[in-house]
GROMACS .gro file of C-alpha atoms in nm:
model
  186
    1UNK     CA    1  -3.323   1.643  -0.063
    2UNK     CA    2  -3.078   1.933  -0.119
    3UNK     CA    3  -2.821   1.864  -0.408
    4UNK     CA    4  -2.553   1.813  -0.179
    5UNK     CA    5  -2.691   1.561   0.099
    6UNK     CA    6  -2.786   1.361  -0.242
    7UNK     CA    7  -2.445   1.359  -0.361
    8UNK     CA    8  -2.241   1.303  -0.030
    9UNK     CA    9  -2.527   1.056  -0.009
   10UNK     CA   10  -2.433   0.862  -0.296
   11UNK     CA   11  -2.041   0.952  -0.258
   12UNK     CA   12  -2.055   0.772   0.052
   13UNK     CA   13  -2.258   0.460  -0.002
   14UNK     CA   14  -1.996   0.426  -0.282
   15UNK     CA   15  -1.719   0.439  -0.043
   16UNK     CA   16  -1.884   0.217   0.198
   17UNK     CA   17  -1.970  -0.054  -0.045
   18UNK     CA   18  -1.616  -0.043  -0.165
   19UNK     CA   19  -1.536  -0.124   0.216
   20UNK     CA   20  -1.734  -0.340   0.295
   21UNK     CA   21  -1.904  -0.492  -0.044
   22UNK     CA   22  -2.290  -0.396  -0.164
   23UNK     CA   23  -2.414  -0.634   0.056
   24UNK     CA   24  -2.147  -0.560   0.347
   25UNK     CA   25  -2.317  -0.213   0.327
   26UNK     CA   26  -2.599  -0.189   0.553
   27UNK     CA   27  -2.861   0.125   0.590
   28UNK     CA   28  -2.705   0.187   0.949
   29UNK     CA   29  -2.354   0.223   0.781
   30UNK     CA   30  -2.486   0.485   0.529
   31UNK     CA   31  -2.690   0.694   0.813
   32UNK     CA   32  -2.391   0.671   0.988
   33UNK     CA   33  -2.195   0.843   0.764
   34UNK     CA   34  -2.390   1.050   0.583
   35UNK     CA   35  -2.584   1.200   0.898
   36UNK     CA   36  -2.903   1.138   0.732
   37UNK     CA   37  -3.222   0.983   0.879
   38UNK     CA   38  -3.313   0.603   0.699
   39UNK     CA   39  -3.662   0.787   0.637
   40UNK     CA   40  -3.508   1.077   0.422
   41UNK     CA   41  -3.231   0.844   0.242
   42UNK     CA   42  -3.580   0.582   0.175
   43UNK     CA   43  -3.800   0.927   0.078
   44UNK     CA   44  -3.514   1.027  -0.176
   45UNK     CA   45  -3.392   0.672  -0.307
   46UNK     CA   46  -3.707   0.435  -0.229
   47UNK     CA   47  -3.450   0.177  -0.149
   48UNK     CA   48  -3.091   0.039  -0.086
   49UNK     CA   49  -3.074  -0.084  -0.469
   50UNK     CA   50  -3.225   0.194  -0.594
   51UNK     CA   51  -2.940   0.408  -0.389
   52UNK     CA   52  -2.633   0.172  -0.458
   53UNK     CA   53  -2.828   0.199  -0.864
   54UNK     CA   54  -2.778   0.586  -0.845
   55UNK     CA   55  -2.420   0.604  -0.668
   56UNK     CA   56  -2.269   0.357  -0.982
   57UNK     CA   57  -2.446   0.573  -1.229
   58UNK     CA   58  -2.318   0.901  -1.060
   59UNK     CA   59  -1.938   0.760  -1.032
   60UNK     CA   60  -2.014   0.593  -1.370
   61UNK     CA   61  -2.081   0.966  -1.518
   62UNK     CA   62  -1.743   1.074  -1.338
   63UNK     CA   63  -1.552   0.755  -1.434
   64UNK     CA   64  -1.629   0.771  -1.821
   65UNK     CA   65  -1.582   1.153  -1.853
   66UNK     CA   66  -1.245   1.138  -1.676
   67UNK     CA   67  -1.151   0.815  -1.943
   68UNK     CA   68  -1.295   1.017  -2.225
   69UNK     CA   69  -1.111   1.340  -2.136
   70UNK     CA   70  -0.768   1.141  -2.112
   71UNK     CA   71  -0.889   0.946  -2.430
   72UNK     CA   72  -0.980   1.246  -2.627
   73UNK     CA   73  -0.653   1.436  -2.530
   74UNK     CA   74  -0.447   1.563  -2.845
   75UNK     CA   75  -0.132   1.669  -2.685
   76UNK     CA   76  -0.051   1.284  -2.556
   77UNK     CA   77   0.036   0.997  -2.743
   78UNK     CA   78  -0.157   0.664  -2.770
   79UNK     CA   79   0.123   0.512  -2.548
   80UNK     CA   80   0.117   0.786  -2.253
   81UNK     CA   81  -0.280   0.796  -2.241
   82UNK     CA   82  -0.203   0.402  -2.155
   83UNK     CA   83   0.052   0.457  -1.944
   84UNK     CA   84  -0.177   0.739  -1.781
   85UNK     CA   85  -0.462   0.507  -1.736
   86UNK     CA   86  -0.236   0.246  -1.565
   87UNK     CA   87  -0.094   0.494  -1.330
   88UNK     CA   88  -0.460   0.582  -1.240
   89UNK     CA   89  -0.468   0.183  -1.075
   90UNK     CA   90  -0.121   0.221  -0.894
   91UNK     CA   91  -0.246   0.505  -0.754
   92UNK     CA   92  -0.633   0.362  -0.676
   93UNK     CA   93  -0.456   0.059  -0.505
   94UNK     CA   94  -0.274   0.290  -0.236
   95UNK     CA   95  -0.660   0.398  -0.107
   96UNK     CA   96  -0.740   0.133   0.197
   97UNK     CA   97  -1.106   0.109   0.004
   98UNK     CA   98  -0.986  -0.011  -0.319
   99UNK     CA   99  -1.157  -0.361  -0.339
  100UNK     CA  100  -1.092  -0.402  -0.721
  101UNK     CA  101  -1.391  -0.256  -0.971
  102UNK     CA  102  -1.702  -0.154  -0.819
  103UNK     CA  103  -1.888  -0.225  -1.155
  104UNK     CA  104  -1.738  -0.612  -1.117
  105UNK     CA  105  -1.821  -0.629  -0.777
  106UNK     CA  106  -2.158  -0.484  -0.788
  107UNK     CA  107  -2.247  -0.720  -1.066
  108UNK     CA  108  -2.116  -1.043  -0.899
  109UNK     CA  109  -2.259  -0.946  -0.597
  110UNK     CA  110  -2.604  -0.828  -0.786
  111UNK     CA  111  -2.655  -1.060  -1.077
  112UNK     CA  112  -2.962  -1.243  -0.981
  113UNK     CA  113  -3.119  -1.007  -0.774
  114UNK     CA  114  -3.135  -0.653  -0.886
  115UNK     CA  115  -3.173  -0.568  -1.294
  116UNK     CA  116  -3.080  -0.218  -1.230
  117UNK     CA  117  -2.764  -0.242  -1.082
  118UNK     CA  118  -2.647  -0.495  -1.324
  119UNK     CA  119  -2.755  -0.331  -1.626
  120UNK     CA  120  -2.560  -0.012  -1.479
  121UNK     CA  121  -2.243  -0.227  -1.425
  122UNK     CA  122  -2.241  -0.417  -1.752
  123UNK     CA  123  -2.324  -0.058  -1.948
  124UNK     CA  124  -1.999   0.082  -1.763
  125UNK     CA  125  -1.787  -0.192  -1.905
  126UNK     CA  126  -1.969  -0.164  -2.261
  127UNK     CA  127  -1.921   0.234  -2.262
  128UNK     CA  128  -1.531   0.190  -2.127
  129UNK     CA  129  -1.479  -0.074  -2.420
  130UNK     CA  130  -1.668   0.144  -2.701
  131UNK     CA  131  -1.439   0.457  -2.575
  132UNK     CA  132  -1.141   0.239  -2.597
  133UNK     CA  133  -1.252   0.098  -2.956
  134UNK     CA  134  -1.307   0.488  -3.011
  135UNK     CA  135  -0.940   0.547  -2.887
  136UNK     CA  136  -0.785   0.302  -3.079
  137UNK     CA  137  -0.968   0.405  -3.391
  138UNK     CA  138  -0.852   0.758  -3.375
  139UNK     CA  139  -0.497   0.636  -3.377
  140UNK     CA  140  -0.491   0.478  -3.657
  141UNK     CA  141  -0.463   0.088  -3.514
  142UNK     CA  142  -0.583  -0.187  -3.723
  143UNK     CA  143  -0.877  -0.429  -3.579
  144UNK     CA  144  -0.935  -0.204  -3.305
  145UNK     CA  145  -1.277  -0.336  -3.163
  146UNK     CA  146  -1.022  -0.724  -3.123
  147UNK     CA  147  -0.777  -0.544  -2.989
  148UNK     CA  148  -0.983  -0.348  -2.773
  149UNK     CA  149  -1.137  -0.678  -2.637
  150UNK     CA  150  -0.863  -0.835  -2.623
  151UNK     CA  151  -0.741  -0.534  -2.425
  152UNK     CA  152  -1.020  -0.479  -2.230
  153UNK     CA  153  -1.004  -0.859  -2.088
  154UNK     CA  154  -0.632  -0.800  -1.978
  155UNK     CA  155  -0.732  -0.475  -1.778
  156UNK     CA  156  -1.045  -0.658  -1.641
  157UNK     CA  157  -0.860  -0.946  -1.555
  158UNK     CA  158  -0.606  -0.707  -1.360
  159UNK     CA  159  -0.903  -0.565  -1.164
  160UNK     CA  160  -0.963  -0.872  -1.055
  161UNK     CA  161  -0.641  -1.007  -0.943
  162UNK     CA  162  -0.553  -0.658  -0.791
  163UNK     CA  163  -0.849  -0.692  -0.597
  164UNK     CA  164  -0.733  -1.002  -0.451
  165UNK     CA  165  -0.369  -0.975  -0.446
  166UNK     CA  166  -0.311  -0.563  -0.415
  167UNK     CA  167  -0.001  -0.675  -0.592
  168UNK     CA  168   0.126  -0.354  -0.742
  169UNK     CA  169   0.374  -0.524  -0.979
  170UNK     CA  170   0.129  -0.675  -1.208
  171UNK     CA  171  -0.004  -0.371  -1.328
  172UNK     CA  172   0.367  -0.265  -1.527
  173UNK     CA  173   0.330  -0.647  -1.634
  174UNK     CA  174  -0.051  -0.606  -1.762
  175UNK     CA  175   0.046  -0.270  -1.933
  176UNK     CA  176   0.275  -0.428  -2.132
  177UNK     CA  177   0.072  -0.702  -2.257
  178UNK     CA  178  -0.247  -0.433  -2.307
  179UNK     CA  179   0.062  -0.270  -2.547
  180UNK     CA  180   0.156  -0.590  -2.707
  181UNK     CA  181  -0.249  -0.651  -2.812
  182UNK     CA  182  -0.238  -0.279  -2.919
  183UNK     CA  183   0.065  -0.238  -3.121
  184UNK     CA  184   0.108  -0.661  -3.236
  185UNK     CA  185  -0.030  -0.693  -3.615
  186UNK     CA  186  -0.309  -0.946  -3.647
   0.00000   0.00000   0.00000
């Protein structure tokens, strides 16, 4: 399979699923849009799991890069690459797919059937929390790996409602308290 037709491949089964759920997702919604055949999408990926394994790595890959470039960014403060980060959500929850964290859903959706898929969800939520402990670190905050759990379950916890609710107010209201973890003294 050329490069491409593997990546719009596993852009759109990403899209899809965030539609419709993993499950929600059939093989006739993926031919559909991706104009491939089932037989060249089961040649390439051997499966649906295996497929739905490889489009959470790939927007894994893009995910952590774009956290770790915004992390990693000298010219901005700790409290504008949070305020970034948050913005990222208001502006996620505008798309008609957003259906809370794909990682979240893939797991609960996943957990007892497919290893793969929820090793590659809970290893997106370890490598998020290890670049925030990173973040946190690098500025100088005391007990960073608490605060970054503590953190990391207020952020999570948004997801979650957000995918619910689409309430766009409690994301100023969960910045704040991911702000009061960061910057309270233990």
């Amino acid at each position: 399979m050329k490069e491409e037709k593997r990546l719009n491949a596993l852009q759109k089964t990403i899209e899809l699923c965030a539609l419709y759920g993993f499950h929600g997702t059939s093989m006739d919604k993926i031919t559909a849009a991706t104009g491939l055949s089932k037989a060249t999408i089961y040649k390439y990926f051997q499966s649906k799991e295996n497929l739905i394994v490889n489009a959470l790595e790939l927007f894994s890959e893009q995910s952590l890069s774009s956290v770790k470039v915004l992390f990693e960014n000298t010219d901005l403060t700790l409290e504008e690459k949070v305020a970034l980060r948050f913005e990222g959500l208001a502006t996620c929850i505008d798309i008609d797919s957003f259906n809370g964290c794909y990682f979240q859903l893939a797991f609960s959706e996943y957990s007892n059937e497919d290893l793969a898929i929820t090793q590659v969800s809970s290893q997106y939520k370890q490598r998020t929390q290890e670049l925030l402990i990173a973040l946190l670190n690098r500025h100088g905050i005391d007990y960073a790996e608490l605060k970054a759990k503590k953190a990391g379950l207020v952020y999570n916890g948004l997801l979650a409602t957000l995918q619910l609710t689409k309430d766009i107010s409690l994301i100023e209201l969960a910045h704040q308290l991911f702000l009061d973890i960061i910057f309270k003294s233990e």
